[in-house]
């Protein structure tokens, strides 16, 4: 019942209790850590120590633990069954869905839900970019008071926090002019004009081996930054196509991109 995922990719030293039960538990933990990609080292407890002797006992007696940790040996050759891509057993409805359902949170009431991806589509030249920049600015400026909520896209603004607008087409001069037309620039607003930041970099591209859709290093870097940003409420990618080295008219590609955006929205709440 323990969530080990924060240790994925880490180097972990296992220090078992000095008894048979401790050895069994250490073996189970090593298997689990290996299955999530952790690098595992095992501490060899000195044989002259009493039964059940552990790290707490070492601290209590003033034992010099640094040499013991440095001498820990890498664990190799651990084989673990592959985790199922969809673990149905974790989603027993009677256990997962208890009590009252959580209320849906809205970025724009009845229009854009929080923690989900949304797509704006319209003909060229109708003002999509300006409307999305205005939405992003209002999210960053909104104080969260319902009486002060502006109306955008036909609904009242309900979400507020850090807002990020990434444009693949407009340069800094165009962005600056539009922001000036919209009013004072709020503190929680980030606007990245990619033409002035080295150009649009694909977030999604064909896998060189399979030729199927895949994420790129640029996507992984963006995902890492967004997940680390506190109070993130809205991320706009405008437009989407220049950020994809994929034909989005192919259903497999479109489904892949949308699923990654949905997962990012769910993990950040934005």
PDB file of C-alpha atoms in Angstrom:
ATOM      1  CA  UNK A   1       0.000   0.000   0.000  1.00  0.00           C
ATOM      2  CA  UNK A   2       3.055   2.280  -0.166  1.00  0.00           C
ATOM      3  CA  UNK A   3       3.564   4.677  -3.075  1.00  0.00           C
ATOM      4  CA  UNK A   4       7.170   4.070  -4.141  1.00  0.00           C
ATOM      5  CA  UNK A   5       6.991   6.203  -7.310  1.00  0.00           C
ATOM      6  CA  UNK A   6       8.873   9.227  -5.827  1.00  0.00           C
ATOM      7  CA  UNK A   7      11.967   6.969  -5.806  1.00  0.00           C
ATOM      8  CA  UNK A   8      11.773   6.177  -9.548  1.00  0.00           C
ATOM      9  CA  UNK A   9      15.127   6.876 -11.155  1.00  0.00           C
ATOM     10  CA  UNK A  10      16.835   7.491  -7.791  1.00  0.00           C
ATOM     11  CA  UNK A  11      19.765   5.658  -6.227  1.00  0.00           C
ATOM     12  CA  UNK A  12      18.448   3.976  -3.071  1.00  0.00           C
ATOM     13  CA  UNK A  13      20.375   2.247  -0.294  1.00  0.00           C
ATOM     14  CA  UNK A  14      18.455  -0.565   1.411  1.00  0.00           C
ATOM     15  CA  UNK A  15      19.377  -1.020   5.070  1.00  0.00           C
ATOM     16  CA  UNK A  16      17.525  -4.083   6.408  1.00  0.00           C
ATOM     17  CA  UNK A  17      16.908  -4.991  10.024  1.00  0.00           C
ATOM     18  CA  UNK A  18      19.482  -7.564  11.131  1.00  0.00           C
ATOM     19  CA  UNK A  19      17.182 -10.594  11.156  1.00  0.00           C
ATOM     20  CA  UNK A  20      15.379 -12.955   8.782  1.00  0.00           C
ATOM     21  CA  UNK A  21      12.254 -10.787   8.586  1.00  0.00           C
ATOM     22  CA  UNK A  22      14.394  -7.776   7.693  1.00  0.00           C
ATOM     23  CA  UNK A  23      16.111  -9.726   4.926  1.00  0.00           C
ATOM     24  CA  UNK A  24      12.768 -10.844   3.457  1.00  0.00           C
ATOM     25  CA  UNK A  25      11.400  -7.314   3.511  1.00  0.00           C
ATOM     26  CA  UNK A  26      14.585  -5.925   1.941  1.00  0.00           C
ATOM     27  CA  UNK A  27      14.276  -8.450  -0.891  1.00  0.00           C
ATOM     28  CA  UNK A  28      10.681  -7.377  -1.537  1.00  0.00           C
ATOM     29  CA  UNK A  29      11.617  -3.694  -1.516  1.00  0.00           C
ATOM     30  CA  UNK A  30      14.521  -4.325  -3.900  1.00  0.00           C
ATOM     31  CA  UNK A  31      12.138  -6.018  -6.338  1.00  0.00           C
ATOM     32  CA  UNK A  32       9.710  -3.113  -6.122  1.00  0.00           C
ATOM     33  CA  UNK A  33      12.375  -0.441  -6.592  1.00  0.00           C
ATOM     34  CA  UNK A  34      13.882  -2.305  -9.536  1.00  0.00           C
ATOM     35  CA  UNK A  35      10.452  -2.420 -11.190  1.00  0.00           C
ATOM     36  CA  UNK A  36      10.210   1.410 -11.168  1.00  0.00           C
ATOM     37  CA  UNK A  37      13.711   1.994 -12.477  1.00  0.00           C
ATOM     38  CA  UNK A  38      15.548   2.838  -9.262  1.00  0.00           C
ATOM     39  CA  UNK A  39      19.225   1.983  -8.833  1.00  0.00           C
ATOM     40  CA  UNK A  40      19.503  -0.133  -5.681  1.00  0.00           C
ATOM     41  CA  UNK A  41      22.396  -0.708  -3.285  1.00  0.00           C
ATOM     42  CA  UNK A  42      22.191  -3.014  -0.273  1.00  0.00           C
ATOM     43  CA  UNK A  43      23.849  -2.312   3.064  1.00  0.00           C
ATOM     44  CA  UNK A  44      25.599  -5.327   4.592  1.00  0.00           C
ATOM     45  CA  UNK A  45      24.995  -5.179   8.336  1.00  0.00           C
ATOM     46  CA  UNK A  46      28.067  -6.168  10.422  1.00  0.00           C
ATOM     47  CA  UNK A  47      27.601  -9.744  11.580  1.00  0.00           C
ATOM     48  CA  UNK A  48      28.596  -8.925  15.165  1.00  0.00           C
ATOM     49  CA  UNK A  49      25.537  -6.730  15.635  1.00  0.00           C
ATOM     50  CA  UNK A  50      22.585  -8.075  17.659  1.00  0.00           C
ATOM     51  CA  UNK A  51      19.351  -9.316  16.124  1.00  0.00           C
ATOM     52  CA  UNK A  52      17.045  -6.616  14.730  1.00  0.00           C
ATOM     53  CA  UNK A  53      19.889  -4.042  14.772  1.00  0.00           C
ATOM     54  CA  UNK A  54      18.996  -1.270  12.299  1.00  0.00           C
ATOM     55  CA  UNK A  55      19.767   2.322  11.324  1.00  0.00           C
ATOM     56  CA  UNK A  56      18.054   3.747  14.416  1.00  0.00           C
ATOM     57  CA  UNK A  57      20.221   1.567  16.666  1.00  0.00           C
ATOM     58  CA  UNK A  58      23.301   2.722  14.772  1.00  0.00           C
ATOM     59  CA  UNK A  59      22.439   6.372  15.430  1.00  0.00           C
ATOM     60  CA  UNK A  60      21.663   5.673  19.077  1.00  0.00           C
ATOM     61  CA  UNK A  61      25.063   4.090  19.715  1.00  0.00           C
ATOM     62  CA  UNK A  62      27.004   6.683  17.725  1.00  0.00           C
ATOM     63  CA  UNK A  63      28.028   4.188  15.029  1.00  0.00           C
ATOM     64  CA  UNK A  64      29.907   5.706  12.077  1.00  0.00           C
ATOM     65  CA  UNK A  65      27.401   4.961   9.305  1.00  0.00           C
ATOM     66  CA  UNK A  66      29.241   6.651   6.412  1.00  0.00           C
ATOM     67  CA  UNK A  67      31.716   3.812   5.737  1.00  0.00           C
ATOM     68  CA  UNK A  68      28.872   1.303   5.941  1.00  0.00           C
ATOM     69  CA  UNK A  69      26.849   3.208   3.360  1.00  0.00           C
ATOM     70  CA  UNK A  70      29.864   3.695   1.102  1.00  0.00           C
ATOM     71  CA  UNK A  71      30.539  -0.039   1.224  1.00  0.00           C
ATOM     72  CA  UNK A  72      26.975  -0.908   0.184  1.00  0.00           C
ATOM     73  CA  UNK A  73      26.936  -3.094  -2.902  1.00  0.00           C
ATOM     74  CA  UNK A  74      24.911  -2.459  -6.091  1.00  0.00           C
ATOM     75  CA  UNK A  75      22.125  -4.982  -6.523  1.00  0.00           C
ATOM     76  CA  UNK A  76      22.215  -6.530  -9.995  1.00  0.00           C
ATOM     77  CA  UNK A  77      20.351  -9.214 -11.841  1.00  0.00           C
ATOM     78  CA  UNK A  78      16.954  -8.416 -10.312  1.00  0.00           C
ATOM     79  CA  UNK A  79      14.119  -9.518 -12.556  1.00  0.00           C
ATOM     80  CA  UNK A  80      10.629  -8.229 -12.007  1.00  0.00           C
ATOM     81  CA  UNK A  81       7.408  -8.970 -13.837  1.00  0.00           C
ATOM     82  CA  UNK A  82       6.393  -6.111 -16.059  1.00  0.00           C
ATOM     83  CA  UNK A  83       3.625  -4.013 -14.555  1.00  0.00           C
ATOM     84  CA  UNK A  84       0.435  -4.134 -16.625  1.00  0.00           C
ATOM     85  CA  UNK A  85      -0.139  -1.045 -18.736  1.00  0.00           C
ATOM     86  CA  UNK A  86      -3.666  -0.919 -17.346  1.00  0.00           C
ATOM     87  CA  UNK A  87      -3.863  -2.285 -13.800  1.00  0.00           C
ATOM     88  CA  UNK A  88      -7.571  -3.060 -13.529  1.00  0.00           C
ATOM     89  CA  UNK A  89      -7.261  -4.363  -9.974  1.00  0.00           C
ATOM     90  CA  UNK A  90      -6.449  -0.850  -8.713  1.00  0.00           C
ATOM     91  CA  UNK A  91      -9.814   0.433  -9.928  1.00  0.00           C
ATOM     92  CA  UNK A  92     -12.402  -1.576  -8.024  1.00  0.00           C
ATOM     93  CA  UNK A  93     -15.366   0.799  -8.220  1.00  0.00           C
ATOM     94  CA  UNK A  94     -16.670   0.137  -4.715  1.00  0.00           C
ATOM     95  CA  UNK A  95     -13.264   1.147  -3.289  1.00  0.00           C
ATOM     96  CA  UNK A  96     -12.318   3.949  -5.671  1.00  0.00           C
ATOM     97  CA  UNK A  97     -15.586   5.855  -5.889  1.00  0.00           C
ATOM     98  CA  UNK A  98     -16.756   6.379  -2.328  1.00  0.00           C
ATOM     99  CA  UNK A  99     -18.576   9.269  -0.683  1.00  0.00           C
ATOM    100  CA  UNK A 100     -19.829  12.248  -2.656  1.00  0.00           C
ATOM    101  CA  UNK A 101     -18.400  12.892  -6.139  1.00  0.00           C
ATOM    102  CA  UNK A 102     -15.859  15.680  -6.373  1.00  0.00           C
ATOM    103  CA  UNK A 103     -17.299  18.848  -7.847  1.00  0.00           C
ATOM    104  CA  UNK A 104     -16.090  19.756 -11.320  1.00  0.00           C
ATOM    105  CA  UNK A 105     -13.841  22.834 -11.312  1.00  0.00           C
ATOM    106  CA  UNK A 106     -14.193  25.237 -14.214  1.00  0.00           C
ATOM    107  CA  UNK A 107     -11.697  27.582 -15.810  1.00  0.00           C
ATOM    108  CA  UNK A 108     -14.611  29.187 -17.647  1.00  0.00           C
ATOM    109  CA  UNK A 109     -17.969  28.170 -16.212  1.00  0.00           C
ATOM    110  CA  UNK A 110     -19.672  25.580 -18.412  1.00  0.00           C
ATOM    111  CA  UNK A 111     -17.049  25.944 -21.174  1.00  0.00           C
ATOM    112  CA  UNK A 112     -13.497  24.957 -20.152  1.00  0.00           C
ATOM    113  CA  UNK A 113     -13.069  22.502 -17.239  1.00  0.00           C
ATOM    114  CA  UNK A 114      -9.894  22.565 -15.152  1.00  0.00           C
ATOM    115  CA  UNK A 115      -7.509  19.597 -15.330  1.00  0.00           C
ATOM    116  CA  UNK A 116      -8.564  18.749 -18.876  1.00  0.00           C
ATOM    117  CA  UNK A 117      -7.281  19.587 -22.335  1.00  0.00           C
ATOM    118  CA  UNK A 118      -9.480  21.677 -24.635  1.00  0.00           C
ATOM    119  CA  UNK A 119      -9.227  22.561 -28.311  1.00  0.00           C
ATOM    120  CA  UNK A 120     -10.192  25.882 -29.908  1.00  0.00           C
ATOM    121  CA  UNK A 121     -10.858  25.590 -33.644  1.00  0.00           C
ATOM    122  CA  UNK A 122     -12.084  28.236 -36.090  1.00  0.00           C
ATOM    123  CA  UNK A 123     -11.322  29.694 -39.495  1.00  0.00           C
ATOM    124  CA  UNK A 124      -8.202  31.785 -39.905  1.00  0.00           C
ATOM    125  CA  UNK A 125      -8.273  35.480 -39.126  1.00  0.00           C
ATOM    126  CA  UNK A 126     -11.234  35.456 -36.742  1.00  0.00           C
ATOM    127  CA  UNK A 127      -9.165  36.359 -33.665  1.00  0.00           C
ATOM    128  CA  UNK A 128      -8.508  33.029 -31.916  1.00  0.00           C
ATOM    129  CA  UNK A 129      -5.035  34.075 -30.804  1.00  0.00           C
ATOM    130  CA  UNK A 130      -6.166  37.411 -29.411  1.00  0.00           C
ATOM    131  CA  UNK A 131      -9.045  35.787 -27.517  1.00  0.00           C
ATOM    132  CA  UNK A 132      -6.742  33.129 -26.060  1.00  0.00           C
ATOM    133  CA  UNK A 133      -4.182  35.742 -25.011  1.00  0.00           C
ATOM    134  CA  UNK A 134      -6.992  37.723 -23.375  1.00  0.00           C
ATOM    135  CA  UNK A 135      -8.154  34.592 -21.552  1.00  0.00           C
ATOM    136  CA  UNK A 136      -4.620  33.860 -20.356  1.00  0.00           C
ATOM    137  CA  UNK A 137      -4.188  37.437 -19.108  1.00  0.00           C
ATOM    138  CA  UNK A 138      -7.515  37.385 -17.237  1.00  0.00           C
ATOM    139  CA  UNK A 139      -6.669  34.083 -15.524  1.00  0.00           C
ATOM    140  CA  UNK A 140      -3.406  35.609 -14.266  1.00  0.00           C
ATOM    141  CA  UNK A 141      -5.126  38.830 -13.166  1.00  0.00           C
ATOM    142  CA  UNK A 142      -8.336  37.399 -11.651  1.00  0.00           C
ATOM    143  CA  UNK A 143      -8.576  37.639  -7.854  1.00  0.00           C
ATOM    144  CA  UNK A 144     -10.966  34.695  -7.538  1.00  0.00           C
ATOM    145  CA  UNK A 145     -13.932  36.757  -6.312  1.00  0.00           C
ATOM    146  CA  UNK A 146     -17.092  35.715  -8.158  1.00  0.00           C
ATOM    147  CA  UNK A 147     -18.414  39.277  -8.191  1.00  0.00           C
ATOM    148  CA  UNK A 148     -15.337  40.378 -10.123  1.00  0.00           C
ATOM    149  CA  UNK A 149     -15.327  37.482 -12.608  1.00  0.00           C
ATOM    150  CA  UNK A 150     -15.087  38.604 -16.240  1.00  0.00           C
ATOM    151  CA  UNK A 151     -17.007  36.794 -18.987  1.00  0.00           C
ATOM    152  CA  UNK A 152     -14.989  35.066 -21.701  1.00  0.00           C
ATOM    153  CA  UNK A 153     -15.995  32.549 -24.364  1.00  0.00           C
ATOM    154  CA  UNK A 154     -19.582  32.832 -23.161  1.00  0.00           C
ATOM    155  CA  UNK A 155     -18.981  31.927 -19.522  1.00  0.00           C
ATOM    156  CA  UNK A 156     -17.809  33.462 -16.267  1.00  0.00           C
ATOM    157  CA  UNK A 157     -14.141  33.000 -15.419  1.00  0.00           C
ATOM    158  CA  UNK A 158     -13.795  30.626 -12.484  1.00  0.00           C
ATOM    159  CA  UNK A 159     -10.101  29.765 -12.394  1.00  0.00           C
ATOM    160  CA  UNK A 160      -7.139  31.919 -11.426  1.00  0.00           C
ATOM    161  CA  UNK A 161      -3.403  31.465 -10.927  1.00  0.00           C
ATOM    162  CA  UNK A 162      -0.294  31.240 -13.064  1.00  0.00           C
ATOM    163  CA  UNK A 163      -1.134  31.374 -16.771  1.00  0.00           C
ATOM    164  CA  UNK A 164       1.225  30.547 -19.641  1.00  0.00           C
ATOM    165  CA  UNK A 165       0.731  31.483 -23.288  1.00  0.00           C
ATOM    166  CA  UNK A 166       3.119  29.890 -25.804  1.00  0.00           C
ATOM    167  CA  UNK A 167       2.777  31.201 -29.345  1.00  0.00           C
ATOM    168  CA  UNK A 168       4.498  29.494 -32.247  1.00  0.00           C
ATOM    169  CA  UNK A 169       3.643  32.219 -34.775  1.00  0.00           C
ATOM    170  CA  UNK A 170       3.508  35.704 -33.204  1.00  0.00           C
ATOM    171  CA  UNK A 171       6.758  37.496 -32.417  1.00  0.00           C
ATOM    172  CA  UNK A 172       7.550  39.616 -29.361  1.00  0.00           C
ATOM    173  CA  UNK A 173       6.497  42.880 -31.057  1.00  0.00           C
ATOM    174  CA  UNK A 174       3.061  41.500 -31.923  1.00  0.00           C
ATOM    175  CA  UNK A 175       2.643  40.044 -28.424  1.00  0.00           C
ATOM    176  CA  UNK A 176       3.663  43.347 -26.839  1.00  0.00           C
ATOM    177  CA  UNK A 177       1.144  45.306 -28.914  1.00  0.00           C
ATOM    178  CA  UNK A 178      -1.656  42.912 -28.006  1.00  0.00           C
ATOM    179  CA  UNK A 179      -0.818  42.978 -24.305  1.00  0.00           C
ATOM    180  CA  UNK A 180      -0.812  46.796 -24.349  1.00  0.00           C
ATOM    181  CA  UNK A 181      -4.273  46.723 -25.934  1.00  0.00           C
ATOM    182  CA  UNK A 182      -5.563  44.412 -23.212  1.00  0.00           C
ATOM    183  CA  UNK A 183      -4.414  46.511 -20.252  1.00  0.00           C
ATOM    184  CA  UNK A 184      -1.903  46.200 -17.390  1.00  0.00           C
ATOM    185  CA  UNK A 185       0.233  43.048 -17.435  1.00  0.00           C
ATOM    186  CA  UNK A 186      -0.435  40.868 -14.342  1.00  0.00           C
ATOM    187  CA  UNK A 187       2.382  39.338 -12.296  1.00  0.00           C
ATOM    188  CA  UNK A 188       1.322  35.716 -12.820  1.00  0.00           C
ATOM    189  CA  UNK A 189       1.392  35.859 -16.630  1.00  0.00           C
ATOM    190  CA  UNK A 190       4.097  34.205 -18.783  1.00  0.00           C
ATOM    191  CA  UNK A 191       4.084  34.790 -22.557  1.00  0.00           C
ATOM    192  CA  UNK A 192       6.640  32.966 -24.700  1.00  0.00           C
ATOM    193  CA  UNK A 193       6.877  34.056 -28.369  1.00  0.00           C
ATOM    194  CA  UNK A 194       8.776  31.159 -29.921  1.00  0.00           C
ATOM    195  CA  UNK A 195       9.975  33.154 -33.001  1.00  0.00           C
ATOM    196  CA  UNK A 196      12.111  35.183 -30.554  1.00  0.00           C
ATOM    197  CA  UNK A 197      13.215  32.123 -28.557  1.00  0.00           C
ATOM    198  CA  UNK A 198      14.858  30.088 -31.295  1.00  0.00           C
ATOM    199  CA  UNK A 199      11.724  29.113 -33.200  1.00  0.00           C
ATOM    200  CA  UNK A 200       9.063  26.462 -32.715  1.00  0.00           C
ATOM    201  CA  UNK A 201      10.475  23.110 -31.586  1.00  0.00           C
ATOM    202  CA  UNK A 202       8.369  19.966 -32.128  1.00  0.00           C
ATOM    203  CA  UNK A 203       6.911  18.543 -28.947  1.00  0.00           C
ATOM    204  CA  UNK A 204       5.708  15.444 -30.796  1.00  0.00           C
ATOM    205  CA  UNK A 205       7.394  13.668 -33.700  1.00  0.00           C
ATOM    206  CA  UNK A 206       7.605  10.240 -35.377  1.00  0.00           C
ATOM    207  CA  UNK A 207       9.629   7.657 -33.486  1.00  0.00           C
ATOM    208  CA  UNK A 208      12.753   6.908 -35.582  1.00  0.00           C
ATOM    209  CA  UNK A 209      12.403   3.172 -34.952  1.00  0.00           C
ATOM    210  CA  UNK A 210       8.663   2.539 -35.204  1.00  0.00           C
ATOM    211  CA  UNK A 211       7.609   5.647 -37.184  1.00  0.00           C
ATOM    212  CA  UNK A 212       4.683   5.890 -34.798  1.00  0.00           C
ATOM    213  CA  UNK A 213       3.956   9.089 -32.823  1.00  0.00           C
ATOM    214  CA  UNK A 214       6.270   9.857 -29.913  1.00  0.00           C
ATOM    215  CA  UNK A 215       7.195  12.648 -27.527  1.00  0.00           C
ATOM    216  CA  UNK A 216      10.409  14.635 -27.952  1.00  0.00           C
ATOM    217  CA  UNK A 217      13.039  15.913 -25.526  1.00  0.00           C
ATOM    218  CA  UNK A 218      11.424  19.346 -25.853  1.00  0.00           C
ATOM    219  CA  UNK A 219       8.115  17.935 -24.598  1.00  0.00           C
ATOM    220  CA  UNK A 220       9.797  16.217 -21.639  1.00  0.00           C
ATOM    221  CA  UNK A 221      11.538  19.467 -20.704  1.00  0.00           C
ATOM    222  CA  UNK A 222       8.306  21.464 -20.987  1.00  0.00           C
ATOM    223  CA  UNK A 223       6.401  18.851 -18.968  1.00  0.00           C
ATOM    224  CA  UNK A 224       9.054  18.943 -16.235  1.00  0.00           C
ATOM    225  CA  UNK A 225       8.865  22.747 -15.963  1.00  0.00           C
ATOM    226  CA  UNK A 226       5.068  22.838 -15.899  1.00  0.00           C
ATOM    227  CA  UNK A 227       4.775  20.138 -13.235  1.00  0.00           C
ATOM    228  CA  UNK A 228       7.214  22.072 -11.030  1.00  0.00           C
ATOM    229  CA  UNK A 229       5.337  25.374 -11.350  1.00  0.00           C
ATOM    230  CA  UNK A 230       3.116  26.149  -8.315  1.00  0.00           C
ATOM    231  CA  UNK A 231      -0.413  27.533  -8.773  1.00  0.00           C
ATOM    232  CA  UNK A 232      -0.456  26.643 -12.480  1.00  0.00           C
ATOM    233  CA  UNK A 233      -3.953  27.230 -13.856  1.00  0.00           C
ATOM    234  CA  UNK A 234      -3.763  27.553 -17.649  1.00  0.00           C
ATOM    235  CA  UNK A 235      -1.361  26.628 -20.450  1.00  0.00           C
ATOM    236  CA  UNK A 236      -2.103  27.722 -24.017  1.00  0.00           C
ATOM    237  CA  UNK A 237      -0.260  26.260 -27.033  1.00  0.00           C
ATOM    238  CA  UNK A 238      -1.137  28.469 -30.003  1.00  0.00           C
ATOM    239  CA  UNK A 239      -1.388  27.058 -32.591  1.00  0.00           C
ATOM    240  CA  UNK A 240      -0.878  23.361 -32.013  1.00  0.00           C
ATOM    241  CA  UNK A 241       0.214  22.217 -35.480  1.00  0.00           C
ATOM    242  CA  UNK A 242       3.630  23.983 -35.633  1.00  0.00           C
ATOM    243  CA  UNK A 243       4.546  22.220 -32.370  1.00  0.00           C
ATOM    244  CA  UNK A 244       3.856  18.797 -33.886  1.00  0.00           C
ATOM    245  CA  UNK A 245       6.067  17.160 -36.504  1.00  0.00           C
ATOM    246  CA  UNK A 246       3.097  14.861 -37.120  1.00  0.00           C
ATOM    247  CA  UNK A 247       0.135  14.924 -39.472  1.00  0.00           C
ATOM    248  CA  UNK A 248      -2.699  15.579 -37.040  1.00  0.00           C
ATOM    249  CA  UNK A 249      -5.242  14.531 -39.662  1.00  0.00           C
ATOM    250  CA  UNK A 250      -4.090  10.959 -39.027  1.00  0.00           C
ATOM    251  CA  UNK A 251      -6.309   9.677 -36.187  1.00  0.00           C
ATOM    252  CA  UNK A 252      -3.471   7.760 -34.492  1.00  0.00           C
ATOM    253  CA  UNK A 253      -1.346  10.927 -34.293  1.00  0.00           C
ATOM    254  CA  UNK A 254      -4.186  13.147 -33.111  1.00  0.00           C
ATOM    255  CA  UNK A 255      -5.199  10.626 -30.456  1.00  0.00           C
ATOM    256  CA  UNK A 256      -1.609  10.345 -29.206  1.00  0.00           C
ATOM    257  CA  UNK A 257      -1.156  14.122 -28.911  1.00  0.00           C
ATOM    258  CA  UNK A 258      -4.510  14.617 -27.197  1.00  0.00           C
ATOM    259  CA  UNK A 259      -3.822  11.809 -24.724  1.00  0.00           C
ATOM    260  CA  UNK A 260      -0.489  13.388 -23.700  1.00  0.00           C
ATOM    261  CA  UNK A 261      -2.104  16.796 -23.292  1.00  0.00           C
ATOM    262  CA  UNK A 262      -4.907  15.246 -21.240  1.00  0.00           C
ATOM    263  CA  UNK A 263      -2.394  13.467 -18.994  1.00  0.00           C
ATOM    264  CA  UNK A 264      -0.452  16.697 -18.448  1.00  0.00           C
ATOM    265  CA  UNK A 265      -3.659  18.574 -17.633  1.00  0.00           C
ATOM    266  CA  UNK A 266      -4.712  15.883 -15.164  1.00  0.00           C
ATOM    267  CA  UNK A 267      -1.316  15.848 -13.420  1.00  0.00           C
ATOM    268  CA  UNK A 268      -1.039  19.639 -13.100  1.00  0.00           C
ATOM    269  CA  UNK A 269      -4.721  20.501 -12.620  1.00  0.00           C
ATOM    270  CA  UNK A 270      -4.356  23.127 -15.352  1.00  0.00           C
TER     271      UNK A 270
END
